[in-house]
Structure formats: C-alpha cells, structure tokens
Coordinates of C-alpha atoms in Angstrom, one line a residue:
Chain A
M875 CA -141.6 61.8 63.1
I876 CA -140.4 64.5 66.8
T877 CA -137.4 64.4 67.2
F878 CA -136.3 66.7 70.3
N879 CA -132.1 67.1 69.8
N880 CA -130.5 68.2 73.1
V881 CA -133.5 71.5 73.4
S882 CA -132.8 74.2 75.9
K883 CA -134.8 77.1 76.7
K884 CA -133.9 79.4 78.9
Y885 CA -136.0 82.9 80.0
G886 CA -133.2 85.3 81.4
S887 CA -130.7 83.3 84.3
N888 CA -133.8 80.8 84.4
E889 CA -133.1 77.8 82.7
V890 CA -136.1 75.3 82.4
V891 CA -135.2 73.1 79.8
K892 CA -132.5 71.3 79.5
E893 CA -130.5 69.8 77.2
A894 CA -133.9 67.7 76.3
S895 CA -133.4 65.0 73.8
F896 CA -136.1 61.9 73.0
K897 CA -138.1 61.0 69.6
I898 CA -141.8 60.0 68.7
N899 CA -142.2 57.3 66.5
P900 CA -145.5 57.7 64.5
G901 CA -149.0 55.8 66.1
E902 CA -147.0 55.6 69.7
F903 CA -149.1 57.0 72.6
V904 CA -146.5 59.1 75.2
S905 CA -147.0 60.4 78.0
L906 CA -145.1 63.7 79.1
V907 CA -144.5 63.1 83.0
G908 CA -143.7 65.9 85.9
K909 CA -144.2 68.0 88.3
S910 CA -145.9 71.5 88.1
G911 CA -142.6 73.3 86.1
A912 CA -140.0 70.4 85.5
G913 CA -141.1 71.5 82.0
K914 CA -143.2 69.9 80.5
S915 CA -145.8 72.5 79.5
T916 CA -142.0 74.2 77.8
L917 CA -141.4 71.1 75.9
I918 CA -144.7 71.6 74.0
K919 CA -144.5 75.5 73.4
M920 CA -141.5 74.0 71.6
L921 CA -143.1 71.9 69.6
I922 CA -146.0 73.7 68.1
G923 CA -143.6 76.5 67.8
E924 CA -145.0 79.1 70.2
E925 CA -141.6 79.5 72.6
K926 CA -138.4 79.5 70.0
P927 CA -135.7 76.4 72.2
S928 CA -132.8 78.8 73.3
K929 CA -130.8 76.0 71.7
G930 CA -131.2 71.8 70.0
R931 CA -133.4 71.4 67.3
V932 CA -137.2 70.4 67.3
I933 CA -138.0 68.2 64.1
F934 CA -141.6 67.7 63.1
G935 CA -141.3 65.4 60.2
Q936 CA -140.7 67.7 57.6
Y937 CA -140.5 70.7 59.7
E938 CA -137.9 72.0 61.9
V939 CA -140.1 73.8 63.7
N940 CA -137.5 75.8 65.6
K941 CA -136.9 77.9 62.2
L942 CA -139.8 78.5 61.1
S943 CA -141.0 82.0 60.3
N944 CA -143.7 83.6 62.1
K945 CA -145.9 83.0 59.0
E946 CA -145.0 79.8 58.7
L947 CA -146.2 78.5 62.0
P948 CA -150.4 77.8 60.5
E949 CA -148.9 75.4 57.8
L950 CA -146.4 73.6 61.1
R951 CA -150.9 73.7 63.1
R952 CA -152.5 72.3 60.5
H953 CA -150.2 68.3 61.6
M954 CA -151.1 68.9 65.4
G955 CA -154.2 68.5 67.3
V956 CA -153.6 71.2 70.7
I957 CA -155.8 70.4 73.7
F958 CA -154.7 72.2 76.6
Q959 CA -156.2 72.3 80.1
D960 CA -158.6 75.9 80.0
F961 CA -160.3 74.5 76.2
R962 CA -158.4 77.6 74.6
L963 CA -161.9 77.5 72.3
L964 CA -163.6 81.0 71.0
P965 CA -165.8 81.7 73.1
K966 CA -168.5 83.1 70.6
K967 CA -168.8 80.4 68.3
T968 CA -170.8 77.9 69.1
A969 CA -168.6 73.9 69.4
Y970 CA -170.3 73.0 65.5
E971 CA -169.0 76.2 64.7
N972 CA -165.6 75.6 66.5
V973 CA -164.9 73.0 65.3
V974 CA -165.8 73.8 61.7
F975 CA -163.3 76.8 62.4
A976 CA -160.2 74.2 62.1
M977 CA -161.5 72.4 59.4
E978 CA -162.2 75.9 58.0
V979 CA -158.6 77.0 58.3
A980 CA -156.9 74.7 56.5
G981 CA -159.1 75.0 53.7
R982 CA -161.2 72.2 53.6
P983 CA -164.3 72.4 50.9
Q984 CA -167.8 73.1 52.9
K985 CA -169.0 69.9 51.6
E986 CA -166.8 67.8 53.2
I987 CA -167.3 70.4 56.6
D988 CA -171.3 69.7 56.0
E989 CA -170.6 66.1 56.2
V990 CA -167.6 65.6 58.7
T991 CA -168.7 68.0 61.3
P992 CA -171.8 66.5 62.6
Q993 CA -169.9 63.4 62.7
V994 CA -166.6 64.3 64.8
L995 CA -169.0 65.8 67.4
D996 CA -171.3 62.4 68.0
L997 CA -167.7 60.7 68.1
V998 CA -167.3 62.5 70.7
G999 CA -169.9 62.4 72.9
L1000 CA -171.8 66.1 71.5
A1001 CA -174.4 65.5 68.6
T1002 CA -177.0 67.4 70.8
K1003 CA -175.1 69.9 72.1
K1004 CA -173.7 71.1 69.2
H1005 CA -175.2 74.0 68.8
N1006 CA -174.8 75.3 72.3
F1007 CA -172.4 77.9 73.1
I1008 CA -168.7 77.9 74.8
H1009 CA -170.0 78.8 78.3
E1010 CA -173.3 77.2 77.3
L1011 CA -171.6 73.7 78.2
S1012 CA -169.8 71.9 81.3
G1013 CA -166.0 71.5 81.1
G1014 CA -166.3 68.0 80.1
E1015 CA -168.2 69.1 77.5
R1016 CA -165.6 71.8 76.4
Q1017 CA -163.1 69.7 76.3
R1018 CA -164.5 67.0 74.1
V1019 CA -165.0 70.3 72.5
A1020 CA -161.4 70.9 71.9
I1021 CA -160.8 67.3 70.8
A1022 CA -163.7 67.0 68.3
R1023 CA -161.2 70.5 67.0
A1024 CA -157.9 68.3 67.4
M1025 CA -158.8 65.2 65.5
V1026 CA -161.9 66.5 62.6
N1027 CA -158.6 67.4 60.5
H1028 CA -156.6 63.8 60.6
P1029 CA -153.5 65.7 62.4
D1030 CA -150.5 63.6 62.1
V1031 CA -150.4 64.3 66.1
I1032 CA -152.3 65.0 69.0
I1033 CA -151.2 67.3 71.8
A1034 CA -152.5 67.1 75.3
D1035 CA -151.2 69.4 77.7
E1036 CA -152.4 68.5 81.3
P1037 CA -156.6 68.5 79.2
T1038 CA -158.2 66.2 82.7
G1039 CA -156.5 69.2 84.6
N1040 CA -159.9 71.0 84.9
L1041 CA -162.0 67.8 85.1
D1042 CA -163.6 65.4 87.5
P1043 CA -162.5 61.2 88.1
I1044 CA -166.1 60.8 85.3
N1045 CA -164.6 62.8 82.9
T1046 CA -161.3 62.3 83.3
W1047 CA -161.3 59.0 81.9
G1048 CA -164.0 60.0 79.5
I1049 CA -161.8 62.5 77.4
I1050 CA -158.6 59.7 78.3
N1051 CA -160.5 57.0 76.7
L1052 CA -161.2 58.8 73.4
L1053 CA -157.8 59.8 73.4
M1054 CA -157.0 56.3 73.3
K1055 CA -159.4 56.1 70.4
I1056 CA -157.5 57.7 68.4
N1057 CA -154.4 56.2 68.7
E1058 CA -156.2 53.0 68.2
L1059 CA -157.4 54.5 65.0
G1060 CA -152.7 55.5 64.0
T1061 CA -152.7 58.8 65.2
T1062 CA -149.8 59.5 68.0
V1063 CA -150.8 60.9 70.9
I1064 CA -148.5 62.9 73.4
L1065 CA -150.0 63.8 76.7
A1066 CA -148.6 65.9 79.3
T1067 CA -150.3 65.1 82.7
H1068 CA -149.2 65.3 86.4
N1069 CA -151.6 63.0 86.9
K1070 CA -150.6 59.3 88.4
E1071 CA -153.4 57.2 88.6
I1072 CA -153.7 58.2 84.7
V1073 CA -150.4 57.5 84.0
N1074 CA -150.3 53.8 85.7
Q1075 CA -153.3 52.7 84.1
L1076 CA -152.2 53.0 80.1
E1077 CA -149.0 51.3 80.7
K1078 CA -147.4 53.8 77.7
R1079 CA -144.8 54.4 77.0
V1080 CA -143.7 57.7 79.7
I1081 CA -141.6 60.2 79.4
S1082 CA -140.7 61.9 83.4
M1083 CA -139.1 65.3 83.2
E1084 CA -137.3 67.3 86.8
D1085 CA -136.0 70.2 86.2
G1086 CA -136.4 70.9 83.0
K1087 CA -134.5 67.4 82.9
V1088 CA -135.4 64.2 80.4
I1089 CA -134.4 61.5 83.5
R1090 CA -136.9 58.7 83.0
D1091 CA -138.0 57.1 79.3
D1092 CA -139.7 53.9 79.6
E1093 CA -142.3 51.8 77.2
K1094 CA -145.4 50.5 78.9
G1095 CA -143.7 52.7 81.9
K1096 CA -144.6 53.9 85.4
Y1097 CA -145.0 57.1 87.0
I1098 CA -142.2 57.7 89.0
L1099 CA -140.6 60.9 90.6
V1100 CA -139.7 61.0 93.8
Chain B
M421 CA -159.5 81.4 47.2
F422 CA -163.4 82.4 46.9
T423 CA -164.2 80.0 49.7
T424 CA -161.5 81.9 51.7
F425 CA -162.9 85.6 50.9
Y426 CA -166.4 84.6 51.6
R427 CA -165.7 82.4 55.1
I428 CA -163.1 85.8 56.2
I429 CA -166.3 88.1 54.9
K430 CA -169.4 85.3 56.9
Y431 CA -166.8 85.2 60.1
G432 CA -166.4 89.6 60.3
F433 CA -170.6 89.8 59.5
Q434 CA -171.2 87.5 62.5
N435 CA -168.1 89.5 64.2
F436 CA -169.6 92.0 63.9
S437 CA -173.4 91.1 64.8
R438 CA -171.8 89.0 67.9
N439 CA -170.0 91.4 69.3
Y440 CA -172.8 93.3 69.0
L441 CA -172.2 96.0 72.3
V442 CA -168.4 96.5 71.5
S443 CA -169.2 97.3 68.0
I444 CA -171.9 99.4 69.0
A445 CA -169.7 101.7 71.4
T446 CA -166.2 101.6 69.1
I447 CA -169.2 103.0 65.3
L448 CA -170.2 105.8 68.2
V449 CA -166.7 107.0 69.0
L450 CA -165.5 106.4 65.4
L451 CA -168.7 108.8 63.9
L452 CA -167.6 111.6 66.7
A453 CA -164.9 111.5 65.0
V454 CA -167.0 111.5 61.5
I455 CA -168.6 114.7 62.9
V456 CA -165.4 116.6 63.8
F457 CA -164.0 115.4 60.1
E458 CA -167.3 116.4 58.4
G459 CA -167.7 119.5 59.8
L460 CA -164.1 120.5 58.5
L461 CA -165.2 120.0 55.3
I462 CA -168.5 122.1 55.7
F463 CA -166.5 124.6 57.8
G464 CA -164.0 124.7 55.1
V465 CA -167.0 125.0 52.4
V466 CA -167.8 129.1 54.6
G467 CA -164.0 130.0 55.9
Q468 CA -163.7 129.4 51.7
K469 CA -166.6 131.3 51.1
A470 CA -166.1 134.3 53.2
I471 CA -162.2 134.5 52.4
D472 CA -163.1 134.7 48.5
L473 CA -165.2 136.7 49.4
V474 CA -163.4 139.0 51.0
Q475 CA -160.2 138.5 48.8
D476 CA -163.1 139.8 45.6
K477 CA -163.7 143.3 47.2
I478 CA -159.6 144.6 46.9
D479 CA -158.7 145.6 43.8
I480 CA -156.3 148.2 42.1
S481 CA -158.0 150.7 40.0
I482 CA -155.8 153.4 38.1
D483 CA -157.5 156.6 36.4
F484 CA -155.8 157.7 34.1
R485 CA -155.8 161.1 32.3
E486 CA -157.9 162.7 30.1
T487 CA -156.5 163.4 27.0
V488 CA -154.4 160.0 26.8
P489 CA -156.1 158.0 23.7
E490 CA -158.1 154.9 23.9
D491 CA -155.8 152.9 22.1
E492 CA -152.6 153.8 25.7
M493 CA -155.1 152.3 27.1
L494 CA -155.7 149.4 25.7
K495 CA -151.9 148.9 25.4
L496 CA -151.6 148.6 28.9
K497 CA -155.2 146.6 29.4
S498 CA -152.9 144.0 27.8
S499 CA -150.2 144.0 28.9
L500 CA -151.2 144.4 32.4
E501 CA -153.5 140.9 31.4
G502 CA -150.0 139.6 30.8
L503 CA -148.9 139.8 34.3
S504 CA -148.7 136.6 35.8
E505 CA -149.8 137.8 39.3
V506 CA -152.9 139.7 37.5
K507 CA -156.4 137.6 37.5
M508 CA -158.2 140.3 35.3
V509 CA -158.5 143.9 34.1
E510 CA -161.5 145.7 33.2
Y511 CA -161.3 148.3 31.7
I512 CA -163.9 151.0 32.7
S513 CA -164.9 154.0 29.4
K514 CA -165.5 157.6 30.2
D515 CA -168.9 157.0 29.5
E516 CA -169.8 154.1 30.8
A517 CA -167.9 155.3 33.7
L518 CA -170.1 158.0 34.5
E519 CA -173.6 156.0 33.2
R520 CA -172.5 153.6 36.4
F521 CA -172.4 156.5 38.5
R522 CA -175.7 157.8 37.7
E523 CA -177.2 154.0 38.7
R524 CA -175.4 153.7 41.9
H525 CA -177.8 157.1 42.6
P526 CA -180.6 157.5 40.6
E527 CA -183.0 159.4 42.8
D528 CA -180.3 161.5 44.0
S529 CA -181.1 164.7 42.1
D530 CA -178.0 167.0 43.6
I531 CA -175.9 165.1 41.7
A532 CA -178.1 164.8 38.6
R533 CA -177.8 169.2 38.8
A534 CA -174.3 169.0 39.2
L535 CA -173.6 166.3 36.9
E536 CA -175.9 168.6 34.1
E537 CA -174.1 171.9 35.0
I538 CA -170.6 170.8 35.1
G539 CA -172.6 170.5 31.6
D540 CA -169.3 167.5 30.7
N541 CA -168.4 164.2 31.5
P542 CA -166.4 164.7 34.5
L543 CA -165.4 160.9 34.8
R544 CA -162.1 159.6 34.2
A545 CA -161.5 156.2 32.1
S546 CA -160.2 153.9 34.5
L547 CA -158.6 150.0 34.6
N548 CA -160.3 147.5 38.3
I549 CA -157.0 145.7 38.1
K550 CA -158.0 141.8 40.1
A551 CA -155.2 140.2 41.5
Y552 CA -154.8 135.8 41.9
N553 CA -153.5 136.1 45.2
P554 CA -153.8 139.6 47.1
K555 CA -150.3 139.2 48.2
D556 CA -149.7 140.2 44.9
Y557 CA -151.3 143.7 44.5
S558 CA -147.9 145.8 45.7
A559 CA -146.1 143.9 43.1
I560 CA -148.7 145.1 40.4
A561 CA -148.5 149.0 41.9
A562 CA -144.8 148.5 41.8
Y563 CA -145.2 147.7 38.3
L564 CA -147.8 150.8 37.2
N565 CA -145.9 153.7 39.6
N566 CA -142.7 152.9 36.9
E567 CA -141.6 156.3 35.6
S568 CA -142.6 155.2 32.1
L569 CA -146.5 155.1 32.6
S570 CA -146.6 157.7 35.1
P571 CA -148.2 160.6 32.2
I572 CA -151.3 158.5 30.8
I573 CA -152.1 157.1 34.9
E574 CA -153.3 160.0 36.9
M575 CA -153.8 158.3 40.2
I576 CA -153.7 154.4 41.4
S577 CA -155.9 153.1 44.4
Y578 CA -153.2 151.1 45.9
N579 CA -151.4 154.2 46.5
Q580 CA -154.3 155.4 48.7
N581 CA -155.4 152.1 50.3
Q582 CA -152.1 149.8 50.1
L583 CA -152.2 149.9 54.0
V584 CA -155.8 148.7 54.0
I585 CA -155.2 145.9 51.1
D586 CA -152.0 144.8 52.6
R587 CA -154.4 143.9 55.7
L588 CA -156.7 142.3 54.2
A589 CA -154.2 140.1 52.4
K590 CA -152.9 139.1 55.7
I591 CA -156.2 138.0 57.1
V592 CA -156.6 136.3 53.9
D593 CA -153.6 135.2 54.4
I594 CA -153.9 133.5 57.9
G595 CA -157.3 132.8 57.2
R596 CA -156.2 130.0 55.0
Q597 CA -153.5 128.5 57.3
A598 CA -155.4 128.3 59.6
G599 CA -158.4 126.8 58.6
F600 CA -155.4 124.1 57.1
L601 CA -154.3 123.4 60.9
L602 CA -157.0 123.9 62.4
T603 CA -157.9 120.1 60.1
I604 CA -155.1 118.9 60.4
L605 CA -154.9 118.9 63.7
L606 CA -158.7 117.7 64.7
A607 CA -158.6 115.4 61.5
T608 CA -155.2 113.8 63.2
V609 CA -157.3 114.1 66.8
A610 CA -160.0 112.5 65.3
S611 CA -158.0 109.4 64.1
I612 CA -155.9 109.4 66.6
V613 CA -159.2 108.7 69.3
S614 CA -161.4 105.9 66.6
F615 CA -157.8 104.4 66.1
N616 CA -157.9 103.9 69.9
T617 CA -161.2 102.7 70.6
I618 CA -160.4 99.8 68.3
L619 CA -157.3 99.1 69.4
L620 CA -159.3 98.0 72.5
A621 CA -162.1 97.0 70.7
I622 CA -159.6 94.4 68.8
Y623 CA -157.4 95.0 72.2
S624 CA -160.2 92.5 73.8
S625 CA -160.1 89.4 71.0
R626 CA -156.3 89.3 71.5
E627 CA -156.7 85.2 73.4
E628 CA -159.2 84.6 70.2
I629 CA -156.5 85.5 67.7
G630 CA -154.0 83.2 69.8
I631 CA -157.0 79.9 69.8
M632 CA -157.0 80.7 66.1
R633 CA -153.4 80.7 65.0
L634 CA -153.0 77.9 67.7
V635 CA -155.6 75.8 65.3
G636 CA -153.3 76.7 62.2
A637 CA -155.7 79.5 61.2
S638 CA -153.7 81.6 58.6
N639 CA -152.1 85.4 59.4
A640 CA -154.8 86.5 56.6
F641 CA -157.7 84.2 57.5
I642 CA -157.6 86.6 60.9
R643 CA -157.0 89.2 59.8
G644 CA -158.7 89.9 57.6
P645 CA -162.6 89.7 59.4
Y646 CA -161.4 92.2 61.3
I647 CA -160.9 94.0 58.1
V648 CA -164.7 93.6 57.5
I649 CA -165.7 94.8 60.6
G650 CA -163.3 97.9 60.5
A651 CA -164.8 98.8 57.4
I652 CA -168.4 97.9 58.5
Y653 CA -167.5 100.9 61.1
G654 CA -166.8 103.4 59.0
F655 CA -169.8 102.8 56.5
L656 CA -172.4 103.1 59.1
A657 CA -170.2 106.0 61.1
A658 CA -169.6 106.8 58.1
A659 CA -173.9 107.1 56.9
A660 CA -175.1 108.1 60.5
G661 CA -172.6 111.4 60.9
V662 CA -174.5 112.4 57.1
I663 CA -178.0 112.0 58.6
I664 CA -177.1 113.3 61.5
T665 CA -175.4 116.5 59.9
I666 CA -178.5 116.8 57.5
P667 CA -180.9 118.6 60.2
F668 CA -177.8 120.2 62.0
V669 CA -177.4 122.6 58.8
Y670 CA -180.6 122.8 58.3
F671 CA -181.2 124.9 61.5
V672 CA -177.8 126.2 60.8
S673 CA -177.5 127.8 57.7
P674 CA -180.0 130.5 57.6
F675 CA -177.5 132.1 60.7
V676 CA -174.5 131.3 58.1
S677 CA -176.9 133.4 55.6
V678 CA -177.0 136.1 57.7
L679 CA -172.6 136.1 58.2
I680 CA -172.2 135.6 54.4
P681 CA -175.1 136.8 52.4
E682 CA -173.9 135.1 48.9
M683 CA -173.8 131.6 50.9
N684 CA -176.8 129.3 50.7
L685 CA -175.1 126.1 52.9
W686 CA -178.3 124.0 53.1
G687 CA -177.8 124.2 48.9
Y688 CA -174.0 123.1 48.9
F689 CA -174.5 120.2 52.0
I690 CA -177.8 118.9 50.0
G691 CA -175.9 120.1 46.2
N692 CA -173.2 117.8 47.4
L693 CA -174.7 115.0 49.8
F694 CA -173.3 112.3 48.1
T695 CA -170.1 113.9 47.1
I696 CA -170.0 114.3 51.3
L697 CA -170.6 111.2 52.3
G698 CA -167.8 109.7 49.5
Y699 CA -164.9 111.7 51.5
N700 CA -167.3 110.2 55.3
L701 CA -166.5 107.0 53.9
A702 CA -162.9 107.1 52.8
F703 CA -161.9 108.8 55.6
A704 CA -164.3 106.4 58.3
V705 CA -163.5 103.6 56.5
T706 CA -160.0 104.1 56.0
I707 CA -159.5 104.5 59.4
G708 CA -161.2 101.2 60.3
V709 CA -159.9 99.3 57.8
V710 CA -156.1 100.4 58.9
S711 CA -156.4 100.7 62.2
S712 CA -158.3 96.9 62.4
F713 CA -155.0 96.0 60.2
V714 CA -152.1 97.4 62.2
V715 CA -153.5 96.3 65.3
V716 CA -153.8 93.1 64.6
K717 CA -150.7 92.5 63.4
R718 CA -149.5 93.3 67.0
Y719 CA -151.0 90.3 68.3
L720 CA -149.9 88.2 65.0
K721 CA -147.4 87.0 67.2
G722 CA -146.1 83.7 68.6

C-alpha cells in the first residue's frame, strides 16, 4: 500500500533522508523510531505531500505522491488521517466542528455527518466536551479531537507524528490505546515516535532511522538505537 | 454542489463573526477607503459642474455688417453648424438684440433716452457660437477669419478675447486632467491600504489554511469562505460609507451653493443615493473579494 523507493531529501547541502526504501502493507501497525533529527518527520511530510523528495518515489495506493500537483493533494489526503504533536486543530472551532470540517471537505452528506460525528467523539471519550472550543480542552483532549478528526472519514492509513510528545504518561497511553483500537479495526497505522517505552510494549513492526538512513526494519521489533 | 456552496457561505459568516475584532478593524480601514472613493465621486461631480459653468461662459460671437441680408447670415449659421467642433449656433436678429438689450437695462433711463434719440436700431445681427471643447475656438475663429467672409462679418469677439478664452480653455483642461490624476492616485492608495489590511487579516489565519489543506480541503473550499468574508467586509464598508456621508453632505451643501450657485449638492446626493451606494459596493466588494482571492492563493501551497 505504501512504498518508499530509494527516497532522499536534501535541504540545500544538508541531506536529511538518505535513500530510504521500505514497504508498508494494509492493516499494519508500524512504529517509525529514531532520535530527533533522524528524518522521521521528513519521511511523513513526503508521504502526505507536504514535501517533495529530492530523489526516489513515494507511492501510496494508486498515487505516486511525489508527482502529485498542489491541486491533486487534497484528494490524496482524504485517504489519510494525520495526527501531530502540536494537534493542528482549527482554533476558532469547537471539537465537534473540527471533526465535522474533515467530513465536510470530503463531501459527506449532512445526514451522515450528524450521525457519525457524535459517535466518533464518544469513541474517543469526548462526548461531554464536544461543544468546547479547542482552547478550552487539555492537551490529551485536544489530541483525542485530532484522532477523532483523523479517523472519521475511515482513512486507509492513520499517520501519527509524535502524537504523545506533549502529553503526560496517562494521556500518552490513552492515545496509544486508541491507535491500537483503530488498527484492530483494520486501518493501517504509522506511528513516528522516540518514546522507547511505547515502542517496546507495542511489539509491532519497527523501522529505525538514524542520521537520515533506515538502519533497521524488524517485525515485532524493539527500540534499539545506539 | 449546492451543499458545498452552502458550507462555504456558512464558514464565511462563521469566520467573520468569530474573528470579530479582526473583522471590525478591517472594515474600518476599508471604510476609510470607501470614504475617499465616495469623496472623489462627489468632488468629481462638483468639479465637473464648476468646469461646465466656466466652459459655458466661453463663446465666440460675430456681428454682421449692417447691409447683410438675413438669408446670408442663416447660410453662415448652417455652415457653422456643419463643423464637427461646433456644439451650438444661435442667431440673434437686430430686433432680438435690441429687445435683449432693453431687457438687460430696464430701469436705465439714460439708455432708453439715447435709443429714442438715435431713432433707428443701432445694434447688429449676430451669431453666438459654442464649441464642444474650448480648445476648438481658435479653429472656429480661423474658419470665420476667412477672406471670403470679411464682406459680411464686421467683428469676431474671439479676436478681442483670444487671450482670456485660451486661458480659460487651459484652466478647464488642467482642471479635468488634475481631477482625473487625483482620482487615480487616491483610489490606488485607498486600494493598496485596503489590500494590505486584508492581507494582514488573512495572514493571521495562515496556519488554519495549512491545517485545512492537511485534512484534505480543496483550494476552492478553503478560499471560498475568505472570499465570502471579503464580500461581507466590502458590503458593510460600502453601506457605512454612505450612511456616514449623508450628514456630511447635508452640512457642506450650502457652502458649495455659495461657490457654485447652480449646484444643489444635497439634492444631487439624495437623488443619486442608490447609484452612489452601487459605486461604493462595486469598489469595496471588488477590493474585498479580489484581495482575499489573491492573498489566500499565497497560502495555498504545500
């Protein structure tokens, strides 16, 4: 479903991703690990089309992401749910409206939006705070809104870039459990993190990066970095 | 299609009301631009009226010789009317000239006595010629100064007043050009200031635009609400501009009448209220919509 084929990315003379190649199959839960600056976020940016690779190909399903134009990107992104460390929620909208927005841009009918949105917010544990504005929510709650928004359109893949970076341990595990649940329902999950404890407890596939290179790719792997 | 359109309109109004401080600040700046624009409109009308009045005072008159038969005078009148520069030619017969002279001096007994003593009508038949453009009087005068016409024409007023006429023509010309340049300059300044204000208003939303792109919103879906907001800014600024100008024009109108007695500014303003509102709307809504369109485009990358 997702293929990185000999992908490199340079900013000026600084090469932050070096000839990365790997495949991710449908339904997998993959942890992308590495220290800060290892190239995890750049890989994710290239997958969602925020950055173009300097070399190589990025394939997502039927799309060759590196060849998509600015106008074609929204179509690609409607097949993905993206979660970030800094949440990236629309600050002038409520939790409910943030989720609704993702459905509206995908052109979902109003009836379906009215039905599904409360269910998804209930699933992430925000049924009672759905009409709160984003600034009225805690970090953990904001990340739950982000997850609700990411999953509401039944994407092919959920991409989470350091989703627990700003959260305390209790909220961290709440978010990881939600991602596990989404994966159990059949959605591919890519989790970029440098949290060793999480990766080791998940016992899922681990792709390790160091200095822009993929140095290890283990089924049921551990966080092993020098 | 209709659902998407409805959602774009809904988000436009929602963003407008939720960013009310930014909205108010933007409308206030746009309002200043509208007032400048409206001021230029009104100044243009007053200026045009003043120029028309000056222009109306300029003409050429020719006096015919005593013995010229009337049909020859009328022949010259028609030939002048055939010139493309000539707007109007008025023929004043000897009798009519006398009548007008008496009307102008009804209580002057010396003049009445002098006319009685002369016995005969001492005035000449004449033609009053008005041109479309004051610059053309020299060409008309040249036409009349033709040798072949000297047996019938006794005097051409242009020859006496050439300097004044040419100077007035220049004043009219410069007045028009200055008005046009001033309009272009101020309208451009007002447009640039408004554009920059809208740029700053949308700049504060650039992260939101990025987030919308991340969740898969199309360019049209992102841009649409900002264009709606731009139109709302323009609509409110245009309406407020007219409302604010009403008392101002009411106050200023008597002073304008002192300077230009033929000008009823208040009557003009009220009579053309909806036209002025229409111009304001066209100006402000265009600025709002075009600025939003251009600015959002900058943030629709990546």
